[in-house]
Each structure stands twice: as C-alpha cells, then as structure tokens.
PDB file of C-alpha atoms in Angstrom:
ATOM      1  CA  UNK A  55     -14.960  13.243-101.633  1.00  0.00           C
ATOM      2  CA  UNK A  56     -14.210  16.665-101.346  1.00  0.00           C
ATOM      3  CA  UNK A  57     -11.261  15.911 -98.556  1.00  0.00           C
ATOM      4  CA  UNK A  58      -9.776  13.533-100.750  1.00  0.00           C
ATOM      5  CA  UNK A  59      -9.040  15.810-103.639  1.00  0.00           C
ATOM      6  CA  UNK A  60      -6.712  18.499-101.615  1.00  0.00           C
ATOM      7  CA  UNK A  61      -4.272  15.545-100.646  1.00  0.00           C
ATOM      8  CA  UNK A  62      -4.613  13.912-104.178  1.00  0.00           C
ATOM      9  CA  UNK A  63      -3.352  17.229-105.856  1.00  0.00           C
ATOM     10  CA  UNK A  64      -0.636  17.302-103.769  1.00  0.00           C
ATOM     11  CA  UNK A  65       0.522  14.071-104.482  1.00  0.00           C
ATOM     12  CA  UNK A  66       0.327  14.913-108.071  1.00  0.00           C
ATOM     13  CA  UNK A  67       2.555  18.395-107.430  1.00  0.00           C
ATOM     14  CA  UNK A  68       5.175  15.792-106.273  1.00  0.00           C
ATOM     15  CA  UNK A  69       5.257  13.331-108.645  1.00  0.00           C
ATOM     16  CA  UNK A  70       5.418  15.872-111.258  1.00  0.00           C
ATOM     17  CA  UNK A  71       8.179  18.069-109.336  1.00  0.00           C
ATOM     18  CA  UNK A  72      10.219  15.014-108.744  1.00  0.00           C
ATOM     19  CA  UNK A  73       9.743  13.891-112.172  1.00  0.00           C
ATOM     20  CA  UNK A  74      13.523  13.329-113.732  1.00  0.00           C
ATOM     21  CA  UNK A  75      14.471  16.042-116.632  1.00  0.00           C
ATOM     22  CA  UNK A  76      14.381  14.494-119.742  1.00  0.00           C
ATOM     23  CA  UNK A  77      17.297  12.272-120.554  1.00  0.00           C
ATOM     24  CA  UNK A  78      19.783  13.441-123.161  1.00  0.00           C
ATOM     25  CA  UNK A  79      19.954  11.259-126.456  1.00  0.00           C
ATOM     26  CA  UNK A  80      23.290  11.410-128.343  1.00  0.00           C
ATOM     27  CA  UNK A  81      21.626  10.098-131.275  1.00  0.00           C
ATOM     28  CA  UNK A  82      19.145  12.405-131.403  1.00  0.00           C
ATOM     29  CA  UNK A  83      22.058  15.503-131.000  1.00  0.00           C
ATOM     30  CA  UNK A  84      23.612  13.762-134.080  1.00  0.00           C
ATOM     31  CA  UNK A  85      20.441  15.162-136.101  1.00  0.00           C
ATOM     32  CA  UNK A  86      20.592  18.454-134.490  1.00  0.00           C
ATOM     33  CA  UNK A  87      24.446  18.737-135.004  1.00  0.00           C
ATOM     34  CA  UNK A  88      23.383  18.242-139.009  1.00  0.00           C
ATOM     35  CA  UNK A  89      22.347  22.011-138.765  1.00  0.00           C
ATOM     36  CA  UNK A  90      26.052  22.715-137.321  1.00  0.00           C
ATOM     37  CA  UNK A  91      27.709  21.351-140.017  1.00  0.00           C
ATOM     38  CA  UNK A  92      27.692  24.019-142.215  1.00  0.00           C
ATOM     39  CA  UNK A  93      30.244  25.210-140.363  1.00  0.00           C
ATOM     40  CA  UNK A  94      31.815  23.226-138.178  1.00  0.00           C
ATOM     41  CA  UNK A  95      33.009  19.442-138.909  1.00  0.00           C
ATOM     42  CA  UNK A  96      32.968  17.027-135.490  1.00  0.00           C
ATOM     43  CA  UNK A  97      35.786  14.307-136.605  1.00  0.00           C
ATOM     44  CA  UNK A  98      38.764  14.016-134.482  1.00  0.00           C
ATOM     45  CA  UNK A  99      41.394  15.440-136.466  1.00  0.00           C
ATOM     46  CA  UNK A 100      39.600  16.843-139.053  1.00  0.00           C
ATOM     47  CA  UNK A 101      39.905  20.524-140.190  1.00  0.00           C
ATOM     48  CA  UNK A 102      38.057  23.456-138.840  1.00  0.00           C
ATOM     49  CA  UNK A 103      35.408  24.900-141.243  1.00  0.00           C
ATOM     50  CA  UNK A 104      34.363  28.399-140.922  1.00  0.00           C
ATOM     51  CA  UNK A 105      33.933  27.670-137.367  1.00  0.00           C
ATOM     52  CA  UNK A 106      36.392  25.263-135.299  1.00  0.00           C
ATOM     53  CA  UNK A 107      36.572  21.473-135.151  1.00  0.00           C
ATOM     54  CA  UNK A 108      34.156  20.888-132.325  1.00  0.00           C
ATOM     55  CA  UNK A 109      36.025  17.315-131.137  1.00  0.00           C
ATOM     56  CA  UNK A 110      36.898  17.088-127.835  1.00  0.00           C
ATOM     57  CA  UNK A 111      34.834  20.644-127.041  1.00  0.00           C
ATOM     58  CA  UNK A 112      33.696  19.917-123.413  1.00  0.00           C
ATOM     59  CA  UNK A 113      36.567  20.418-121.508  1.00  0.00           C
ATOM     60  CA  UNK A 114      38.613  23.022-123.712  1.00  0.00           C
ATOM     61  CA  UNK A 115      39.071  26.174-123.582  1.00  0.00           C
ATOM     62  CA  UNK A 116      37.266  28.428-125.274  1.00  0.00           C
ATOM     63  CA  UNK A 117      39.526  29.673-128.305  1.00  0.00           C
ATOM     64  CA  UNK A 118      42.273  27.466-128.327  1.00  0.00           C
ATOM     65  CA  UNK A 119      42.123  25.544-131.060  1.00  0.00           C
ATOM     66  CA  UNK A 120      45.494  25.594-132.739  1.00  0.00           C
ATOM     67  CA  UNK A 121      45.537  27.308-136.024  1.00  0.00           C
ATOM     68  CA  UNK A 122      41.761  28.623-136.233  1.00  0.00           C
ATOM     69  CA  UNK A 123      41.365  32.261-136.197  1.00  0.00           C
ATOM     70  CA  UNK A 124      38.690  32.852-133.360  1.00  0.00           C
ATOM     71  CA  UNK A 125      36.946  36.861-133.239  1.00  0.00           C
ATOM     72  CA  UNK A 126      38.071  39.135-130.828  1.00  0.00           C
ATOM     73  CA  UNK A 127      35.592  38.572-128.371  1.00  0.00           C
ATOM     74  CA  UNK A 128      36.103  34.639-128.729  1.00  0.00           C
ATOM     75  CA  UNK A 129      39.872  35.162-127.462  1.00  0.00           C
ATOM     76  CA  UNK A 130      39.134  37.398-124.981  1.00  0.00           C
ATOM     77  CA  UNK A 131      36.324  34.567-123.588  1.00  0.00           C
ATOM     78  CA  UNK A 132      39.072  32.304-123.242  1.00  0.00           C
ATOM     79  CA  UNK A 133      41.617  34.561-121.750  1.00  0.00           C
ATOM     80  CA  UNK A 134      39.129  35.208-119.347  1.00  0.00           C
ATOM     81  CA  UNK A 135      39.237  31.334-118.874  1.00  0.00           C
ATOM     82  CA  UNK A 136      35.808  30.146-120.365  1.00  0.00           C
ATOM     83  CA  UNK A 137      35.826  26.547-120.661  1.00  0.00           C
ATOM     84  CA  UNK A 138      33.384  24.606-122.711  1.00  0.00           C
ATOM     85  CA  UNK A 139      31.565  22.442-120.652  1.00  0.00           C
ATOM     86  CA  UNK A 140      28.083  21.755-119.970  1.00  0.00           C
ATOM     87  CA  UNK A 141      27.202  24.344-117.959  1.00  0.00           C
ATOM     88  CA  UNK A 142      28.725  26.783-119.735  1.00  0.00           C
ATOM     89  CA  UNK A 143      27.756  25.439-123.555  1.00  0.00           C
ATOM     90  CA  UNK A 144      24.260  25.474-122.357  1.00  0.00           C
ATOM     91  CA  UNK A 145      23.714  29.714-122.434  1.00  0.00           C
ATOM     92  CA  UNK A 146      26.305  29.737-125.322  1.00  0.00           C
ATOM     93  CA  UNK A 147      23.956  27.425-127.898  1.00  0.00           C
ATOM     94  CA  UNK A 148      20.889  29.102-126.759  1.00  0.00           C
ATOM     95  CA  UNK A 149      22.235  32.721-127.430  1.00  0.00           C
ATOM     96  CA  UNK A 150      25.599  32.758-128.419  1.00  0.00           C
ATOM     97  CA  UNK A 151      25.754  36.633-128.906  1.00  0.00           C
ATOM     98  CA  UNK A 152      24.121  37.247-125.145  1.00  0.00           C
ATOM     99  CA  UNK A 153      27.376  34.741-123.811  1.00  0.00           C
ATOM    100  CA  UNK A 154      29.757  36.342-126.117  1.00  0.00           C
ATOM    101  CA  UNK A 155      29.094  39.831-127.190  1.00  0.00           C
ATOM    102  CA  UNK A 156      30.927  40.226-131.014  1.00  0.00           C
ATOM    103  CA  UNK A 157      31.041  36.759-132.042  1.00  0.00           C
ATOM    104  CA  UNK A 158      31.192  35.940-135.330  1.00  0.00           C
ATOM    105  CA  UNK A 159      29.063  32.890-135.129  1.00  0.00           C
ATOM    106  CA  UNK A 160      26.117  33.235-137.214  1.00  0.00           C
ATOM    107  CA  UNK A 161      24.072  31.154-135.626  1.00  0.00           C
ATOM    108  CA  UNK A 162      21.241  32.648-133.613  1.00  0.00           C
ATOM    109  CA  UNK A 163      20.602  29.790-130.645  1.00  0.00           C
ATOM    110  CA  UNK A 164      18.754  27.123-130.198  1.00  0.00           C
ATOM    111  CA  UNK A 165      15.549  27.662-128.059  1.00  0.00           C
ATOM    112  CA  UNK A 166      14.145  24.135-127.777  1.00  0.00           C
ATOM    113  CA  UNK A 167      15.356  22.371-124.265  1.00  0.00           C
ATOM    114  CA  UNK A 168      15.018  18.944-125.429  1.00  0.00           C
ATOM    115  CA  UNK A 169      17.481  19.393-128.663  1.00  0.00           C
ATOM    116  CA  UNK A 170      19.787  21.698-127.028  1.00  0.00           C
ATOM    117  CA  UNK A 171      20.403  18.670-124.716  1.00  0.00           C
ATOM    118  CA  UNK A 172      20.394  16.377-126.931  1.00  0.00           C
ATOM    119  CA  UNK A 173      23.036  18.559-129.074  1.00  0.00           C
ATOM    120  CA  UNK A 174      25.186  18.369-125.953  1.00  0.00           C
ATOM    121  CA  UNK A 175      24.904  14.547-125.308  1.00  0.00           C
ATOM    122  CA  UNK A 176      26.473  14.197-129.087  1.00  0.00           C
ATOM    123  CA  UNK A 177      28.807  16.807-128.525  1.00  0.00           C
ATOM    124  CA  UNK A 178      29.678  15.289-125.303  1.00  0.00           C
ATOM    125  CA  UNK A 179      30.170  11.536-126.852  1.00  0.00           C
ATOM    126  CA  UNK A 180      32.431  13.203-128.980  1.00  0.00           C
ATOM    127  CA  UNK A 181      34.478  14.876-126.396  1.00  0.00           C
TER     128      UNK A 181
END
C-alpha cells in the first residue's frame, strides 16, 4: 500500500501544477469595473471623468489621452514609453502607487487574482 502512495502524490503534484489558471470572465470584470466608475467612464467616445476614458486602454500609451490632464508622474510613465497592456496593467491595478510613484489615482489596488483578471478581460473586450 505503502509503495503506492509516493507515486500517487506525485501524480497529484502534476495534475495540480498543470492545472490551467483560471479563465478570465469579461462579465464578471464588468462588476468589478462598477467600483471604477467613480472615476473613470468605459464608452467609446465618452468623456474622461476624474480619471481618463479607459476605451481602447490595452494597447495605448500610458498618458495620451487627448485633452485629459494626467499627474506628473503619469506623463513621465508614458514618455518613458509605458504601454497599457496586460502585462503591464496587471502590477498597475494591484498597486498603482508601487508602478507609478506620485499618481494621483486614488485607488489603492486590487489584491484578489481572480477579479483583477477578470477586470482585465472587460477592459480588454473594450479595447
């Protein structure tokens, strides 16, 4: 019995380590976006709130939004050429003042995996 249990557990290691990442649900990043909206708005074409229109985010640079007044520390991010994009929106919504020292966004991060990927499937449909 005993020999049987060494090989079993290691099965188990690799089913879990091969497991897939849970999938991203748009719908569900609609619901966590409602806590954005306070300041941002998400419509193509619509005006920026107290923070910039977030359609079309993945893929643009970071403060370029014609006619929004980004901080100091946004512009330089995007003279530095930070683009939004998964990879880099990821750090950014969990801590946006570790990512961008002197931002003016309010908002502290968002610590839980599964709706910070969610947030980015919505914010990717909407890209």
């Amino acid at each position: 019995m005993i020999r049987y249990i060494a090989p079993l557990a290691s099965l188990m290691v690799l089913a879990l380590a091969a497991a897939p990442v849970a999938a991203q649900d748009a719908e569900a990043g609609q619901r966590v976006f409602n806590q954005c909206r306070a300041c941002h708005t998400i419509n193509e074409g619509a005006r920026s709130g107290v923070g910039p229109n977030l359609h079309g985010v993945i893929g643009r640079k970071a403060a370029s939004l014609e006619g929004f007044r980004y901080s100091k520390a946004m512009q330089d991010k995007g003279a530095e050429g930070l683009t939004w994009n998964e990879e880099s929106l990821t750090p950014y919504l969990r801590s946006p003042r570790e990512v961008v020292p002197g931002t003016t966004m309010s908002f502290p991060g968002l610590r839980d995996e599964k709706r910070l990927q969610d947030l980015l499937a919505y914010l990717k449909q909407q890209s």
